[in-house]
Amino acid sequence: MAQAVSELKRNIIEIHSPATLEKIGDVAIDSAADVRAAVAKARTAFRQWKDWEIRQRAKVLLAARDLLLARQEDILQTICAENGKPRLEAISEFFYVCDVITFYAKQARRFLKPEHITPHLLRTKKVTVHYEPRGVIGLITPWNFPFILTIGEAIPALIAGNAVIIKPSEWTPLIAKIGCEILQQAFVNAGLPAEILQVV
C-alpha cells in the first residue's frame, strides 16, 4: 500500500504558489506512452483541421477568444496564483493572447496566400510559394509568461492548420491546461476533434 502511494506521488506534480507557497493544484505526469498516444490523436485530428479553410479556422479561434473572455477571472486568478505575477501583469498576458487570436484571425489569409516570386538568377522563371500545414507542432514552453508562451504561441500554428501539443513548464502547467480546455471546447462546439490542441 505504501509503495502504491509512493508510486502515485512520483507520477504527480504538486503546484505551489511562489508567492504564498500554498498548494494550488496537482497535475499528472504523462508517460512516454501517453505522449505518443497524444501525438497519434493529434495526427488524426490534424487530418480534419487542415482541410478547413483559413476563414473557417479563424471563426473557430474567434469563438475560442469569446470563451476565454467569458472565463477571464478564472484565468487571471490562475496566472497570479501559479506564477506569482501581480494582477496587472496577468491582465496584460490575458489580453495579449486575446489580441493575438484577433490579429491572426484577421491577417492569416494575407500571410498564407500563395506568393509569386522571381528567382534572382533565373529572371525568366516564375515561382509560386504555397504554404501548407506541417502536421503536429510541439511547443516546450517556459514559466515566465505561462499564458502567452503556451496558448499565445499555439495560435499561429493553429490558424495555419496544424495540430499543437504543448509541454508547459512543470512550474506553471495549470494555466496551460485551462487555456487548452477552453480552446478544446471551441473545437468541439464547431464539430471538430478536441485533440487539435493538447497539453502533456
PDB file of C-alpha atoms in Angstrom:
ATOM      1  CA  MET A   1       0.000   0.000   0.000  1.00  0.00           C
ATOM      2  CA  ALA A   2       2.793   2.447   0.950  1.00  0.00           C
ATOM      3  CA  GLN A   3       4.572   1.581  -2.297  1.00  0.00           C
ATOM      4  CA  ALA A   4       1.409   2.325  -4.317  1.00  0.00           C
ATOM      5  CA  VAL A   5       1.059   5.725  -2.626  1.00  0.00           C
ATOM      6  CA  SER A   6       4.751   6.465  -3.237  1.00  0.00           C
ATOM      7  CA  GLU A   7       4.402   5.448  -6.895  1.00  0.00           C
ATOM      8  CA  LEU A   8       1.338   7.694  -7.251  1.00  0.00           C
ATOM      9  CA  LYS A   9       3.237  10.664  -5.766  1.00  0.00           C
ATOM     10  CA  ARG A  10       6.051  10.129  -8.255  1.00  0.00           C
ATOM     11  CA  ASN A  11       3.528  10.457 -11.093  1.00  0.00           C
ATOM     12  CA  ILE A  12       2.049  13.725  -9.806  1.00  0.00           C
ATOM     13  CA  ILE A  13       3.456  17.247  -9.733  1.00  0.00           C
ATOM     14  CA  GLU A  14       2.212  19.385  -6.872  1.00  0.00           C
ATOM     15  CA  ILE A  15       1.822  23.021  -7.881  1.00  0.00           C
ATOM     16  CA  HIS A  16       2.563  25.622  -5.204  1.00  0.00           C
ATOM     17  CA  SER A  17       2.169  29.371  -5.412  1.00  0.00           C
ATOM     18  CA  PRO A  18       5.619  31.013  -5.427  1.00  0.00           C
ATOM     19  CA  ALA A  19       4.115  33.976  -3.555  1.00  0.00           C
ATOM     20  CA  THR A  20       2.465  32.103  -0.666  1.00  0.00           C
ATOM     21  CA  LEU A  21       3.886  28.549  -1.009  1.00  0.00           C
ATOM     22  CA  GLU A  22       0.274  27.348  -0.749  1.00  0.00           C
ATOM     23  CA  LYS A  23      -0.552  24.226  -2.745  1.00  0.00           C
ATOM     24  CA  ILE A  24      -2.906  25.227  -5.566  1.00  0.00           C
ATOM     25  CA  GLY A  25      -3.197  22.016  -7.554  1.00  0.00           C
ATOM     26  CA  ASP A  26      -1.827  18.759  -8.912  1.00  0.00           C
ATOM     27  CA  VAL A  27      -1.085  17.590 -12.423  1.00  0.00           C
ATOM     28  CA  ALA A  28      -0.414  14.069 -13.606  1.00  0.00           C
ATOM     29  CA  ILE A  29       2.934  13.386 -15.258  1.00  0.00           C
ATOM     30  CA  ASP A  30       2.358  11.821 -18.666  1.00  0.00           C
ATOM     31  CA  SER A  31       4.437   8.783 -19.532  1.00  0.00           C
ATOM     32  CA  ALA A  32       6.262   8.360 -22.832  1.00  0.00           C
ATOM     33  CA  ALA A  33       3.369   6.128 -23.932  1.00  0.00           C
ATOM     34  CA  ASP A  34       0.872   8.879 -23.002  1.00  0.00           C
ATOM     35  CA  VAL A  35       2.804  11.391 -25.102  1.00  0.00           C
ATOM     36  CA  ARG A  36       2.935   9.014 -28.074  1.00  0.00           C
ATOM     37  CA  ALA A  37      -0.829   8.473 -27.757  1.00  0.00           C
ATOM     38  CA  ALA A  38      -1.396  12.252 -27.669  1.00  0.00           C
ATOM     39  CA  VAL A  39       0.672  12.681 -30.841  1.00  0.00           C
ATOM     40  CA  ALA A  40      -1.296   9.905 -32.563  1.00  0.00           C
ATOM     41  CA  LYS A  41      -4.585  11.620 -31.624  1.00  0.00           C
ATOM     42  CA  ALA A  42      -3.193  14.969 -32.816  1.00  0.00           C
ATOM     43  CA  ARG A  43      -2.259  13.447 -36.185  1.00  0.00           C
ATOM     44  CA  THR A  44      -5.803  12.133 -36.608  1.00  0.00           C
ATOM     45  CA  ALA A  45      -7.305  15.498 -35.602  1.00  0.00           C
ATOM     46  CA  PHE A  46      -4.896  17.330 -37.928  1.00  0.00           C
ATOM     47  CA  ARG A  47      -6.281  15.492 -40.961  1.00  0.00           C
ATOM     48  CA  GLN A  48      -9.653  17.126 -40.397  1.00  0.00           C
ATOM     49  CA  TRP A  49      -8.435  20.567 -39.239  1.00  0.00           C
ATOM     50  CA  LYS A  50      -6.017  21.102 -42.152  1.00  0.00           C
ATOM     51  CA  ASP A  51      -8.857  20.757 -44.670  1.00  0.00           C
ATOM     52  CA  TRP A  52     -10.823  23.636 -43.188  1.00  0.00           C
ATOM     53  CA  GLU A  53     -10.413  26.946 -44.986  1.00  0.00           C
ATOM     54  CA  ILE A  54      -8.498  29.674 -43.177  1.00  0.00           C
ATOM     55  CA  ARG A  55     -11.699  31.672 -42.797  1.00  0.00           C
ATOM     56  CA  GLN A  56     -13.365  28.709 -41.038  1.00  0.00           C
ATOM     57  CA  ARG A  57     -10.381  28.194 -38.750  1.00  0.00           C
ATOM     58  CA  ALA A  58     -10.424  31.902 -37.900  1.00  0.00           C
ATOM     59  CA  LYS A  59     -14.093  31.662 -36.959  1.00  0.00           C
ATOM     60  CA  VAL A  60     -13.361  28.779 -34.559  1.00  0.00           C
ATOM     61  CA  LEU A  61     -10.464  30.653 -32.948  1.00  0.00           C
ATOM     62  CA  LEU A  62     -12.555  33.812 -32.561  1.00  0.00           C
ATOM     63  CA  ALA A  63     -15.197  31.694 -30.820  1.00  0.00           C
ATOM     64  CA  ALA A  64     -12.396  30.399 -28.563  1.00  0.00           C
ATOM     65  CA  ARG A  65     -11.417  34.008 -27.795  1.00  0.00           C
ATOM     66  CA  ASP A  66     -15.003  34.692 -26.707  1.00  0.00           C
ATOM     67  CA  LEU A  67     -14.876  31.644 -24.414  1.00  0.00           C
ATOM     68  CA  LEU A  68     -11.586  32.911 -22.962  1.00  0.00           C
ATOM     69  CA  LEU A  69     -13.197  36.293 -22.280  1.00  0.00           C
ATOM     70  CA  ALA A  70     -16.077  34.555 -20.511  1.00  0.00           C
ATOM     71  CA  ARG A  71     -13.536  32.772 -18.242  1.00  0.00           C
ATOM     72  CA  GLN A  72     -11.307  35.817 -17.777  1.00  0.00           C
ATOM     73  CA  GLU A  73     -11.458  35.862 -13.968  1.00  0.00           C
ATOM     74  CA  ASP A  74     -10.548  32.153 -13.644  1.00  0.00           C
ATOM     75  CA  ILE A  75      -7.603  32.644 -15.979  1.00  0.00           C
ATOM     76  CA  LEU A  76      -6.333  35.755 -14.196  1.00  0.00           C
ATOM     77  CA  GLN A  77      -6.571  34.121 -10.773  1.00  0.00           C
ATOM     78  CA  THR A  78      -4.695  31.060 -12.030  1.00  0.00           C
ATOM     79  CA  ILE A  79      -1.886  33.132 -13.567  1.00  0.00           C
ATOM     80  CA  CYS A  80      -1.492  35.127 -10.343  1.00  0.00           C
ATOM     81  CA  ALA A  81      -1.597  32.071  -8.071  1.00  0.00           C
ATOM     82  CA  GLU A  82       0.566  29.785 -10.170  1.00  0.00           C
ATOM     83  CA  ASN A  83       3.154  32.272 -11.408  1.00  0.00           C
ATOM     84  CA  GLY A  84       3.126  34.843  -8.604  1.00  0.00           C
ATOM     85  CA  LYS A  85       2.506  37.700 -11.025  1.00  0.00           C
ATOM     86  CA  PRO A  86       0.703  40.828  -9.862  1.00  0.00           C
ATOM     87  CA  ARG A  87      -2.784  41.113 -11.309  1.00  0.00           C
ATOM     88  CA  LEU A  88      -1.831  43.902 -13.726  1.00  0.00           C
ATOM     89  CA  GLU A  89       0.775  41.674 -15.402  1.00  0.00           C
ATOM     90  CA  ALA A  90      -1.720  38.808 -15.563  1.00  0.00           C
ATOM     91  CA  ILE A  91      -4.211  41.132 -17.268  1.00  0.00           C
ATOM     92  CA  SER A  92      -1.528  42.097 -19.806  1.00  0.00           C
ATOM     93  CA  GLU A  93      -0.872  38.425 -20.584  1.00  0.00           C
ATOM     94  CA  PHE A  94      -4.559  37.646 -20.914  1.00  0.00           C
ATOM     95  CA  PHE A  95      -5.364  40.487 -23.297  1.00  0.00           C
ATOM     96  CA  TYR A  96      -2.205  39.858 -25.313  1.00  0.00           C
ATOM     97  CA  VAL A  97      -3.441  36.332 -26.057  1.00  0.00           C
ATOM     98  CA  CYS A  98      -6.921  37.606 -26.972  1.00  0.00           C
ATOM     99  CA  ASP A  99      -5.309  40.174 -29.268  1.00  0.00           C
ATOM    100  CA  VAL A 100      -3.086  37.521 -30.882  1.00  0.00           C
ATOM    101  CA  ILE A 101      -6.189  35.492 -31.735  1.00  0.00           C
ATOM    102  CA  THR A 102      -7.883  38.530 -33.266  1.00  0.00           C
ATOM    103  CA  PHE A 103      -4.739  39.514 -35.186  1.00  0.00           C
ATOM    104  CA  TYR A 104      -4.158  36.103 -36.767  1.00  0.00           C
ATOM    105  CA  ALA A 105      -7.857  35.585 -37.462  1.00  0.00           C
ATOM    106  CA  LYS A 106      -7.800  38.813 -39.497  1.00  0.00           C
ATOM    107  CA  GLN A 107      -4.343  38.518 -41.091  1.00  0.00           C
ATOM    108  CA  ALA A 108      -3.825  34.780 -41.696  1.00  0.00           C
ATOM    109  CA  ARG A 109      -5.287  34.804 -45.200  1.00  0.00           C
ATOM    110  CA  ARG A 110      -2.824  37.526 -46.199  1.00  0.00           C
ATOM    111  CA  PHE A 111       0.124  35.771 -44.535  1.00  0.00           C
ATOM    112  CA  LEU A 112      -0.666  32.356 -46.015  1.00  0.00           C
ATOM    113  CA  LYS A 113      -1.787  33.254 -49.535  1.00  0.00           C
ATOM    114  CA  PRO A 114       0.361  31.913 -52.392  1.00  0.00           C
ATOM    115  CA  GLU A 115       3.336  34.173 -53.028  1.00  0.00           C
ATOM    116  CA  HIS A 116       4.723  34.840 -56.512  1.00  0.00           C
ATOM    117  CA  ILE A 117       8.474  35.394 -56.583  1.00  0.00           C
ATOM    118  CA  THR A 118      11.106  35.871 -59.269  1.00  0.00           C
ATOM    119  CA  PRO A 119      14.325  33.939 -58.607  1.00  0.00           C
ATOM    120  CA  HIS A 120      17.372  36.180 -58.531  1.00  0.00           C
ATOM    121  CA  LEU A 121      19.420  34.245 -61.105  1.00  0.00           C
ATOM    122  CA  LEU A 122      16.528  32.936 -63.220  1.00  0.00           C
ATOM    123  CA  ARG A 123      14.645  36.063 -64.173  1.00  0.00           C
ATOM    124  CA  THR A 124      12.698  34.288 -66.923  1.00  0.00           C
ATOM    125  CA  LYS A 125      11.196  31.762 -64.479  1.00  0.00           C
ATOM    126  CA  LYS A 126       8.055  32.205 -62.412  1.00  0.00           C
ATOM    127  CA  VAL A 127       7.845  30.612 -58.995  1.00  0.00           C
ATOM    128  CA  THR A 128       4.893  30.403 -56.638  1.00  0.00           C
ATOM    129  CA  VAL A 129       5.314  29.548 -52.961  1.00  0.00           C
ATOM    130  CA  HIS A 130       2.353  27.701 -51.421  1.00  0.00           C
ATOM    131  CA  TYR A 131       2.048  27.428 -47.650  1.00  0.00           C
ATOM    132  CA  GLU A 132       0.792  24.099 -46.314  1.00  0.00           C
ATOM    133  CA  PRO A 133       0.214  22.933 -42.722  1.00  0.00           C
ATOM    134  CA  ARG A 134       3.109  20.861 -41.355  1.00  0.00           C
ATOM    135  CA  GLY A 135       1.190  18.453 -39.124  1.00  0.00           C
ATOM    136  CA  VAL A 136       1.694  18.203 -35.358  1.00  0.00           C
ATOM    137  CA  ILE A 137       3.664  21.062 -33.810  1.00  0.00           C
ATOM    138  CA  GLY A 138       5.266  20.625 -30.389  1.00  0.00           C
ATOM    139  CA  LEU A 139       5.834  23.551 -28.028  1.00  0.00           C
ATOM    140  CA  ILE A 140       8.114  23.261 -24.991  1.00  0.00           C
ATOM    141  CA  THR A 141       7.442  26.410 -23.024  1.00  0.00           C
ATOM    142  CA  PRO A 142       8.933  28.254 -20.007  1.00  0.00           C
ATOM    143  CA  TRP A 143       7.264  29.511 -16.825  1.00  0.00           C
ATOM    144  CA  ASN A 144       7.770  33.272 -17.040  1.00  0.00           C
ATOM    145  CA  PHE A 145       4.828  34.128 -19.341  1.00  0.00           C
ATOM    146  CA  PRO A 146       2.748  30.988 -18.842  1.00  0.00           C
ATOM    147  CA  PHE A 147      -0.311  32.063 -20.860  1.00  0.00           C
ATOM    148  CA  ILE A 148       1.399  33.966 -23.688  1.00  0.00           C
ATOM    149  CA  LEU A 149       4.070  31.330 -24.279  1.00  0.00           C
ATOM    150  CA  THR A 150       1.628  28.406 -24.297  1.00  0.00           C
ATOM    151  CA  ILE A 151      -1.760  29.391 -25.705  1.00  0.00           C
ATOM    152  CA  GLY A 152      -0.492  32.560 -27.379  1.00  0.00           C
ATOM    153  CA  GLU A 153       2.318  30.727 -29.186  1.00  0.00           C
ATOM    154  CA  ALA A 154      -0.070  27.977 -30.317  1.00  0.00           C
ATOM    155  CA  ILE A 155      -2.348  30.393 -32.216  1.00  0.00           C
ATOM    156  CA  PRO A 156      -0.181  30.965 -35.358  1.00  0.00           C
ATOM    157  CA  ALA A 157       0.332  27.212 -35.758  1.00  0.00           C
ATOM    158  CA  LEU A 158      -3.386  26.525 -35.254  1.00  0.00           C
ATOM    159  CA  ILE A 159      -4.581  29.164 -37.724  1.00  0.00           C
ATOM    160  CA  ALA A 160      -2.170  27.709 -40.290  1.00  0.00           C
ATOM    161  CA  GLY A 161      -3.965  24.363 -39.962  1.00  0.00           C
ATOM    162  CA  ASN A 162      -1.625  22.467 -37.663  1.00  0.00           C
ATOM    163  CA  ALA A 163      -2.403  20.467 -34.550  1.00  0.00           C
ATOM    164  CA  VAL A 164      -0.435  21.540 -31.460  1.00  0.00           C
ATOM    165  CA  ILE A 165       0.851  19.752 -28.380  1.00  0.00           C
ATOM    166  CA  ILE A 166       2.129  21.921 -25.537  1.00  0.00           C
ATOM    167  CA  LYS A 167       4.566  20.750 -22.875  1.00  0.00           C
ATOM    168  CA  PRO A 168       4.382  23.597 -20.341  1.00  0.00           C
ATOM    169  CA  SER A 169       6.880  24.277 -17.604  1.00  0.00           C
ATOM    170  CA  GLU A 170       6.465  21.990 -14.607  1.00  0.00           C
ATOM    171  CA  TRP A 171       6.215  25.205 -12.536  1.00  0.00           C
ATOM    172  CA  THR A 172       3.187  26.573 -14.415  1.00  0.00           C
ATOM    173  CA  PRO A 173       1.147  23.797 -16.055  1.00  0.00           C
ATOM    174  CA  LEU A 174      -2.276  24.779 -14.696  1.00  0.00           C
ATOM    175  CA  ILE A 175      -2.776  27.873 -16.858  1.00  0.00           C
ATOM    176  CA  ALA A 176      -1.812  25.920 -19.992  1.00  0.00           C
ATOM    177  CA  LYS A 177      -4.349  23.228 -19.072  1.00  0.00           C
ATOM    178  CA  ILE A 178      -7.136  25.778 -18.518  1.00  0.00           C
ATOM    179  CA  GLY A 179      -6.376  27.573 -21.798  1.00  0.00           C
ATOM    180  CA  CYS A 180      -6.219  24.278 -23.665  1.00  0.00           C
ATOM    181  CA  GLU A 181      -9.550  23.102 -22.227  1.00  0.00           C
ATOM    182  CA  ILE A 182     -11.229  26.350 -23.306  1.00  0.00           C
ATOM    183  CA  LEU A 183      -9.879  26.105 -26.872  1.00  0.00           C
ATOM    184  CA  GLN A 184     -10.840  22.431 -26.994  1.00  0.00           C
ATOM    185  CA  GLN A 185     -14.395  23.457 -26.121  1.00  0.00           C
ATOM    186  CA  ALA A 186     -14.420  25.776 -29.148  1.00  0.00           C
ATOM    187  CA  PHE A 187     -13.174  22.948 -31.392  1.00  0.00           C
ATOM    188  CA  VAL A 188     -15.830  20.551 -30.112  1.00  0.00           C
ATOM    189  CA  ASN A 189     -18.549  23.222 -30.457  1.00  0.00           C
ATOM    190  CA  ALA A 190     -17.550  23.511 -34.141  1.00  0.00           C
ATOM    191  CA  GLY A 191     -17.771  19.735 -34.640  1.00  0.00           C
ATOM    192  CA  LEU A 192     -14.009  19.238 -34.596  1.00  0.00           C
ATOM    193  CA  PRO A 193     -11.837  16.909 -32.505  1.00  0.00           C
ATOM    194  CA  ALA A 194     -10.676  18.344 -29.177  1.00  0.00           C
ATOM    195  CA  GLU A 195      -7.238  16.819 -29.814  1.00  0.00           C
ATOM    196  CA  ILE A 196      -6.279  19.597 -32.256  1.00  0.00           C
ATOM    197  CA  LEU A 197      -4.740  21.187 -29.145  1.00  0.00           C
ATOM    198  CA  GLN A 198      -3.404  19.177 -26.215  1.00  0.00           C
ATOM    199  CA  VAL A 199      -1.220  19.631 -23.138  1.00  0.00           C
ATOM    200  CA  VAL A 200       1.145  16.904 -21.947  1.00  0.00           C
TER     201      VAL A 200
END
